[in-house]
Amino acid sequence: MSHVFQSLWVHVTWATKNRQPWLTAKLKPLVFNQIRHIAEKDNIHLDFLNGIYDHVHCLLSLRTTDRLDLVMQQLKGKSAHWVNEQKLTDFTFGWQNGYGAFSVSPSHVERVRNYIRNQEKHHQKQDYWQEMEMLEKMARVS
């Protein structure tokens, strides 16, 4: 077969270092714009991005040449470096080690976009750990 067709969608979430509430109304749009810029510059297909004060959700579409661990290293590492280089905080900004990644069926992409879009609403009812537990159950991760 000379052509490859691939549709790999991944919902990824990660937290600020020690889940500190660092993504304030002032800082969050700056960080998210920088993450989008990094994705565009590094040819990462970042479809949707949102989050709240202590964690981020994004929807990625991976190419055959993408390695999720390297994509996340770029997004997290470069964005944290940029925040510190720009001196946007009076502390050393960083992300928690690791991330959660959940495969998304192409038929559920719009549903996941809506879920990510409505993060503030979801977190009026559940905290981060309840959300992770729910996502793991939906993905049947044990």
JSON list of C-alpha atoms in Angstrom, two decimals:
[
{"chain": "A", "resi": 1, "resn": "MET", "atom": "CA", "xyz": [0.00, 0.00, 0.00]},
{"chain": "A", "resi": 2, "resn": "SER", "atom": "CA", "xyz": [1.61, 3.25, -1.09]},
{"chain": "A", "resi": 3, "resn": "HIS", "atom": "CA", "xyz": [-0.68, 5.60, 0.84]},
{"chain": "A", "resi": 4, "resn": "VAL", "atom": "CA", "xyz": [-1.32, 5.77, 4.56]},
{"chain": "A", "resi": 5, "resn": "PHE", "atom": "CA", "xyz": [-4.53, 7.05, 6.08]},
{"chain": "A", "resi": 6, "resn": "GLN", "atom": "CA", "xyz": [-4.51, 7.74, 9.78]},
{"chain": "A", "resi": 7, "resn": "SER", "atom": "CA", "xyz": [-7.02, 9.27, 12.14]},
{"chain": "A", "resi": 8, "resn": "LEU", "atom": "CA", "xyz": [-5.58, 9.34, 15.65]},
{"chain": "A", "resi": 9, "resn": "TRP", "atom": "CA", "xyz": [-7.31, 11.72, 18.02]},
{"chain": "A", "resi": 10, "resn": "VAL", "atom": "CA", "xyz": [-6.10, 12.08, 21.61]},
{"chain": "A", "resi": 11, "resn": "HIS", "atom": "CA", "xyz": [-7.60, 14.02, 24.53]},
{"chain": "A", "resi": 12, "resn": "VAL", "atom": "CA", "xyz": [-4.70, 15.05, 26.76]},
{"chain": "A", "resi": 13, "resn": "THR", "atom": "CA", "xyz": [-4.78, 16.66, 30.18]},
{"chain": "A", "resi": 14, "resn": "TRP", "atom": "CA", "xyz": [-2.00, 17.84, 32.47]},
{"chain": "A", "resi": 15, "resn": "ALA", "atom": "CA", "xyz": [-1.68, 19.89, 35.65]},
{"chain": "A", "resi": 16, "resn": "THR", "atom": "CA", "xyz": [0.38, 22.75, 36.95]},
{"chain": "A", "resi": 17, "resn": "LYS", "atom": "CA", "xyz": [3.24, 21.82, 39.26]},
{"chain": "A", "resi": 18, "resn": "ASN", "atom": "CA", "xyz": [1.74, 20.48, 42.50]},
{"chain": "A", "resi": 19, "resn": "ARG", "atom": "CA", "xyz": [-1.65, 21.49, 41.06]},
{"chain": "A", "resi": 20, "resn": "GLN", "atom": "CA", "xyz": [-1.04, 25.08, 42.09]},
{"chain": "A", "resi": 21, "resn": "PRO", "atom": "CA", "xyz": [-3.77, 27.54, 40.96]},
{"chain": "A", "resi": 22, "resn": "TRP", "atom": "CA", "xyz": [-1.35, 29.39, 38.69]},
{"chain": "A", "resi": 23, "resn": "LEU", "atom": "CA", "xyz": [-3.50, 29.68, 35.56]},
{"chain": "A", "resi": 24, "resn": "THR", "atom": "CA", "xyz": [-5.13, 32.92, 36.65]},
{"chain": "A", "resi": 25, "resn": "ALA", "atom": "CA", "xyz": [-7.45, 35.05, 34.52]},
{"chain": "A", "resi": 26, "resn": "LYS", "atom": "CA", "xyz": [-4.36, 37.09, 33.57]},
{"chain": "A", "resi": 27, "resn": "LEU", "atom": "CA", "xyz": [-1.88, 34.26, 32.95]},
{"chain": "A", "resi": 28, "resn": "LYS", "atom": "CA", "xyz": [-4.11, 31.60, 31.38]},
{"chain": "A", "resi": 29, "resn": "PRO", "atom": "CA", "xyz": [-4.72, 33.37, 28.04]},
{"chain": "A", "resi": 30, "resn": "LEU", "atom": "CA", "xyz": [-1.01, 34.14, 27.70]},
{"chain": "A", "resi": 31, "resn": "VAL", "atom": "CA", "xyz": [0.00, 30.54, 28.40]},
{"chain": "A", "resi": 32, "resn": "PHE", "atom": "CA", "xyz": [-2.69, 29.12, 26.11]},
{"chain": "A", "resi": 33, "resn": "ASN", "atom": "CA", "xyz": [-1.72, 31.46, 23.28]},
{"chain": "A", "resi": 34, "resn": "GLN", "atom": "CA", "xyz": [1.89, 30.37, 23.71]},
{"chain": "A", "resi": 35, "resn": "ILE", "atom": "CA", "xyz": [0.91, 26.68, 23.66]},
{"chain": "A", "resi": 36, "resn": "ARG", "atom": "CA", "xyz": [-1.00, 27.34, 20.42]},
{"chain": "A", "resi": 37, "resn": "HIS", "atom": "CA", "xyz": [2.03, 29.17, 19.00]},
{"chain": "A", "resi": 38, "resn": "ILE", "atom": "CA", "xyz": [4.35, 26.28, 19.93]},
{"chain": "A", "resi": 39, "resn": "ALA", "atom": "CA", "xyz": [1.97, 23.79, 18.32]},
{"chain": "A", "resi": 40, "resn": "GLU", "atom": "CA", "xyz": [1.78, 25.81, 15.12]},
{"chain": "A", "resi": 41, "resn": "LYS", "atom": "CA", "xyz": [5.55, 26.36, 14.97]},
{"chain": "A", "resi": 42, "resn": "ASP", "atom": "CA", "xyz": [6.33, 22.70, 15.68]},
{"chain": "A", "resi": 43, "resn": "ASN", "atom": "CA", "xyz": [3.68, 21.40, 13.25]},
{"chain": "A", "resi": 44, "resn": "ILE", "atom": "CA", "xyz": [1.55, 19.83, 16.00]},
{"chain": "A", "resi": 45, "resn": "HIS", "atom": "CA", "xyz": [-2.15, 19.65, 15.17]},
{"chain": "A", "resi": 46, "resn": "LEU", "atom": "CA", "xyz": [-3.69, 21.15, 18.30]},
{"chain": "A", "resi": 47, "resn": "ASP", "atom": "CA", "xyz": [-7.41, 21.11, 17.57]},
{"chain": "A", "resi": 48, "resn": "PHE", "atom": "CA", "xyz": [-8.80, 22.50, 20.82]},
{"chain": "A", "resi": 49, "resn": "LEU", "atom": "CA", "xyz": [-7.39, 23.85, 24.10]},
{"chain": "A", "resi": 50, "resn": "ASN", "atom": "CA", "xyz": [-8.93, 24.97, 27.38]},
{"chain": "A", "resi": 51, "resn": "GLY", "atom": "CA", "xyz": [-8.56, 24.48, 31.10]},
{"chain": "A", "resi": 52, "resn": "ILE", "atom": "CA", "xyz": [-8.99, 26.03, 34.50]},
{"chain": "A", "resi": 53, "resn": "TYR", "atom": "CA", "xyz": [-6.72, 27.42, 37.20]},
{"chain": "A", "resi": 54, "resn": "ASP", "atom": "CA", "xyz": [-4.72, 24.21, 37.82]},
{"chain": "A", "resi": 55, "resn": "HIS", "atom": "CA", "xyz": [-4.90, 22.05, 34.70]},
{"chain": "A", "resi": 56, "resn": "VAL", "atom": "CA", "xyz": [-5.17, 21.99, 30.92]},
{"chain": "A", "resi": 57, "resn": "HIS", "atom": "CA", "xyz": [-7.12, 19.90, 28.42]},
{"chain": "A", "resi": 58, "resn": "CYS", "atom": "CA", "xyz": [-6.35, 19.68, 24.72]},
{"chain": "A", "resi": 59, "resn": "LEU", "atom": "CA", "xyz": [-7.48, 17.68, 21.74]},
{"chain": "A", "resi": 60, "resn": "LEU", "atom": "CA", "xyz": [-4.69, 16.59, 19.41]},
{"chain": "A", "resi": 61, "resn": "SER", "atom": "CA", "xyz": [-4.76, 14.92, 16.03]},
{"chain": "A", "resi": 62, "resn": "LEU", "atom": "CA", "xyz": [-1.56, 12.92, 15.63]},
{"chain": "A", "resi": 63, "resn": "ARG", "atom": "CA", "xyz": [0.26, 12.28, 12.37]},
{"chain": "A", "resi": 64, "resn": "THR", "atom": "CA", "xyz": [2.04, 9.02, 11.56]},
{"chain": "A", "resi": 65, "resn": "THR", "atom": "CA", "xyz": [5.36, 10.66, 12.49]},
{"chain": "A", "resi": 66, "resn": "ASP", "atom": "CA", "xyz": [4.19, 12.06, 15.85]},
{"chain": "A", "resi": 67, "resn": "ARG", "atom": "CA", "xyz": [5.19, 10.54, 19.17]},
{"chain": "A", "resi": 68, "resn": "LEU", "atom": "CA", "xyz": [2.85, 11.65, 21.92]},
{"chain": "A", "resi": 69, "resn": "ASP", "atom": "CA", "xyz": [5.60, 11.75, 24.55]},
{"chain": "A", "resi": 70, "resn": "LEU", "atom": "CA", "xyz": [7.66, 14.13, 22.40]},
{"chain": "A", "resi": 71, "resn": "VAL", "atom": "CA", "xyz": [4.64, 16.26, 21.50]},
{"chain": "A", "resi": 72, "resn": "MET", "atom": "CA", "xyz": [3.85, 16.68, 25.19]},
{"chain": "A", "resi": 73, "resn": "GLN", "atom": "CA", "xyz": [7.48, 17.40, 26.02]},
{"chain": "A", "resi": 74, "resn": "GLN", "atom": "CA", "xyz": [7.41, 20.21, 23.46]},
{"chain": "A", "resi": 75, "resn": "LEU", "atom": "CA", "xyz": [4.09, 21.71, 24.55]},
{"chain": "A", "resi": 76, "resn": "LYS", "atom": "CA", "xyz": [4.75, 21.52, 28.28]},
{"chain": "A", "resi": 77, "resn": "GLY", "atom": "CA", "xyz": [8.49, 22.19, 28.29]},
{"chain": "A", "resi": 78, "resn": "LYS", "atom": "CA", "xyz": [8.53, 25.08, 25.86]},
{"chain": "A", "resi": 79, "resn": "SER", "atom": "CA", "xyz": [5.49, 26.77, 27.40]},
{"chain": "A", "resi": 80, "resn": "ALA", "atom": "CA", "xyz": [6.91, 26.61, 30.93]},
{"chain": "A", "resi": 81, "resn": "HIS", "atom": "CA", "xyz": [10.27, 27.88, 29.68]},
{"chain": "A", "resi": 82, "resn": "TRP", "atom": "CA", "xyz": [8.54, 30.77, 27.91]},
{"chain": "A", "resi": 83, "resn": "VAL", "atom": "CA", "xyz": [6.55, 31.80, 31.02]},
{"chain": "A", "resi": 84, "resn": "ASN", "atom": "CA", "xyz": [9.75, 31.88, 33.08]},
{"chain": "A", "resi": 85, "resn": "GLU", "atom": "CA", "xyz": [11.81, 33.58, 30.36]},
{"chain": "A", "resi": 86, "resn": "GLN", "atom": "CA", "xyz": [9.16, 36.32, 30.03]},
{"chain": "A", "resi": 87, "resn": "LYS", "atom": "CA", "xyz": [9.09, 36.68, 33.85]},
{"chain": "A", "resi": 88, "resn": "LEU", "atom": "CA", "xyz": [5.29, 36.49, 33.84]},
{"chain": "A", "resi": 89, "resn": "THR", "atom": "CA", "xyz": [5.22, 35.24, 37.42]},
{"chain": "A", "resi": 90, "resn": "ASP", "atom": "CA", "xyz": [7.17, 35.96, 40.59]},
{"chain": "A", "resi": 91, "resn": "PHE", "atom": "CA", "xyz": [7.77, 32.22, 41.02]},
{"chain": "A", "resi": 92, "resn": "THR", "atom": "CA", "xyz": [9.20, 29.45, 38.87]},
{"chain": "A", "resi": 93, "resn": "PHE", "atom": "CA", "xyz": [6.32, 28.25, 36.72]},
{"chain": "A", "resi": 94, "resn": "GLY", "atom": "CA", "xyz": [6.17, 24.59, 35.82]},
{"chain": "A", "resi": 95, "resn": "TRP", "atom": "CA", "xyz": [3.94, 21.69, 34.92]},
{"chain": "A", "resi": 96, "resn": "GLN", "atom": "CA", "xyz": [3.40, 18.51, 36.92]},
{"chain": "A", "resi": 97, "resn": "ASN", "atom": "CA", "xyz": [5.30, 15.48, 35.62]},
{"chain": "A", "resi": 98, "resn": "GLY", "atom": "CA", "xyz": [3.26, 13.32, 33.29]},
{"chain": "A", "resi": 99, "resn": "TYR", "atom": "CA", "xyz": [-0.12, 13.70, 31.66]},
{"chain": "A", "resi": 100, "resn": "GLY", "atom": "CA", "xyz": [-3.31, 11.76, 31.00]},
{"chain": "A", "resi": 101, "resn": "ALA", "atom": "CA", "xyz": [-3.98, 10.73, 27.40]},
{"chain": "A", "resi": 102, "resn": "PHE", "atom": "CA", "xyz": [-7.21, 9.21, 26.15]},
{"chain": "A", "resi": 103, "resn": "SER", "atom": "CA", "xyz": [-7.91, 8.02, 22.61]},
{"chain": "A", "resi": 104, "resn": "VAL", "atom": "CA", "xyz": [-10.93, 9.58, 20.92]},
{"chain": "A", "resi": 105, "resn": "SER", "atom": "CA", "xyz": [-13.04, 7.94, 18.25]},
{"chain": "A", "resi": 106, "resn": "PRO", "atom": "CA", "xyz": [-13.49, 10.20, 15.21]},
{"chain": "A", "resi": 107, "resn": "SER", "atom": "CA", "xyz": [-17.24, 10.01, 15.84]},
{"chain": "A", "resi": 108, "resn": "HIS", "atom": "CA", "xyz": [-16.71, 11.56, 19.31]},
{"chain": "A", "resi": 109, "resn": "VAL", "atom": "CA", "xyz": [-14.38, 14.43, 18.37]},
{"chain": "A", "resi": 110, "resn": "GLU", "atom": "CA", "xyz": [-17.10, 17.08, 18.55]},
{"chain": "A", "resi": 111, "resn": "ARG", "atom": "CA", "xyz": [-18.28, 15.73, 21.91]},
{"chain": "A", "resi": 112, "resn": "VAL", "atom": "CA", "xyz": [-14.75, 15.98, 23.31]},
{"chain": "A", "resi": 113, "resn": "ARG", "atom": "CA", "xyz": [-14.36, 19.52, 21.93]},
{"chain": "A", "resi": 114, "resn": "ASN", "atom": "CA", "xyz": [-17.53, 20.49, 23.78]},
{"chain": "A", "resi": 115, "resn": "TYR", "atom": "CA", "xyz": [-16.30, 18.81, 26.95]},
{"chain": "A", "resi": 116, "resn": "ILE", "atom": "CA", "xyz": [-13.03, 20.74, 26.78]},
{"chain": "A", "resi": 117, "resn": "ARG", "atom": "CA", "xyz": [-14.85, 23.97, 25.90]},
{"chain": "A", "resi": 118, "resn": "ASN", "atom": "CA", "xyz": [-17.00, 23.67, 29.05]},
{"chain": "A", "resi": 119, "resn": "GLN", "atom": "CA", "xyz": [-14.27, 23.06, 31.63]},
{"chain": "A", "resi": 120, "resn": "GLU", "atom": "CA", "xyz": [-15.39, 25.83, 33.98]},
{"chain": "A", "resi": 121, "resn": "LYS", "atom": "CA", "xyz": [-18.90, 24.36, 34.06]},
{"chain": "A", "resi": 122, "resn": "HIS", "atom": "CA", "xyz": [-17.67, 20.80, 34.70]},
{"chain": "A", "resi": 123, "resn": "HIS", "atom": "CA", "xyz": [-15.55, 21.92, 37.62]},
{"chain": "A", "resi": 124, "resn": "GLN", "atom": "CA", "xyz": [-18.46, 23.49, 39.41]},
{"chain": "A", "resi": 125, "resn": "LYS", "atom": "CA", "xyz": [-19.58, 19.89, 40.01]},
{"chain": "A", "resi": 126, "resn": "GLN", "atom": "CA", "xyz": [-16.35, 17.88, 40.26]},
{"chain": "A", "resi": 127, "resn": "ASP", "atom": "CA", "xyz": [-12.71, 18.36, 41.16]},
{"chain": "A", "resi": 128, "resn": "TYR", "atom": "CA", "xyz": [-9.68, 17.34, 39.10]},
{"chain": "A", "resi": 129, "resn": "TRP", "atom": "CA", "xyz": [-9.39, 13.86, 40.61]},
{"chain": "A", "resi": 130, "resn": "GLN", "atom": "CA", "xyz": [-13.09, 13.11, 40.10]},
{"chain": "A", "resi": 131, "resn": "GLU", "atom": "CA", "xyz": [-12.68, 14.24, 36.50]},
{"chain": "A", "resi": 132, "resn": "MET", "atom": "CA", "xyz": [-9.65, 11.98, 35.97]},
{"chain": "A", "resi": 133, "resn": "GLU", "atom": "CA", "xyz": [-11.52, 9.04, 37.48]},
{"chain": "A", "resi": 134, "resn": "MET", "atom": "CA", "xyz": [-14.45, 9.69, 35.14]},
{"chain": "A", "resi": 135, "resn": "LEU", "atom": "CA", "xyz": [-12.16, 9.95, 32.08]},
{"chain": "A", "resi": 136, "resn": "GLU", "atom": "CA", "xyz": [-10.37, 6.73, 33.05]},
{"chain": "A", "resi": 137, "resn": "LYS", "atom": "CA", "xyz": [-13.69, 4.91, 33.44]},
{"chain": "A", "resi": 138, "resn": "MET", "atom": "CA", "xyz": [-14.86, 6.20, 30.07]},
{"chain": "A", "resi": 139, "resn": "ALA", "atom": "CA", "xyz": [-11.61, 4.97, 28.51]},
{"chain": "A", "resi": 140, "resn": "ARG", "atom": "CA", "xyz": [-11.80, 1.74, 30.53]},
{"chain": "A", "resi": 141, "resn": "VAL", "atom": "CA", "xyz": [-8.30, 2.27, 31.89]},
{"chain": "A", "resi": 142, "resn": "SER", "atom": "CA", "xyz": [-7.47, 0.12, 34.90]}
]
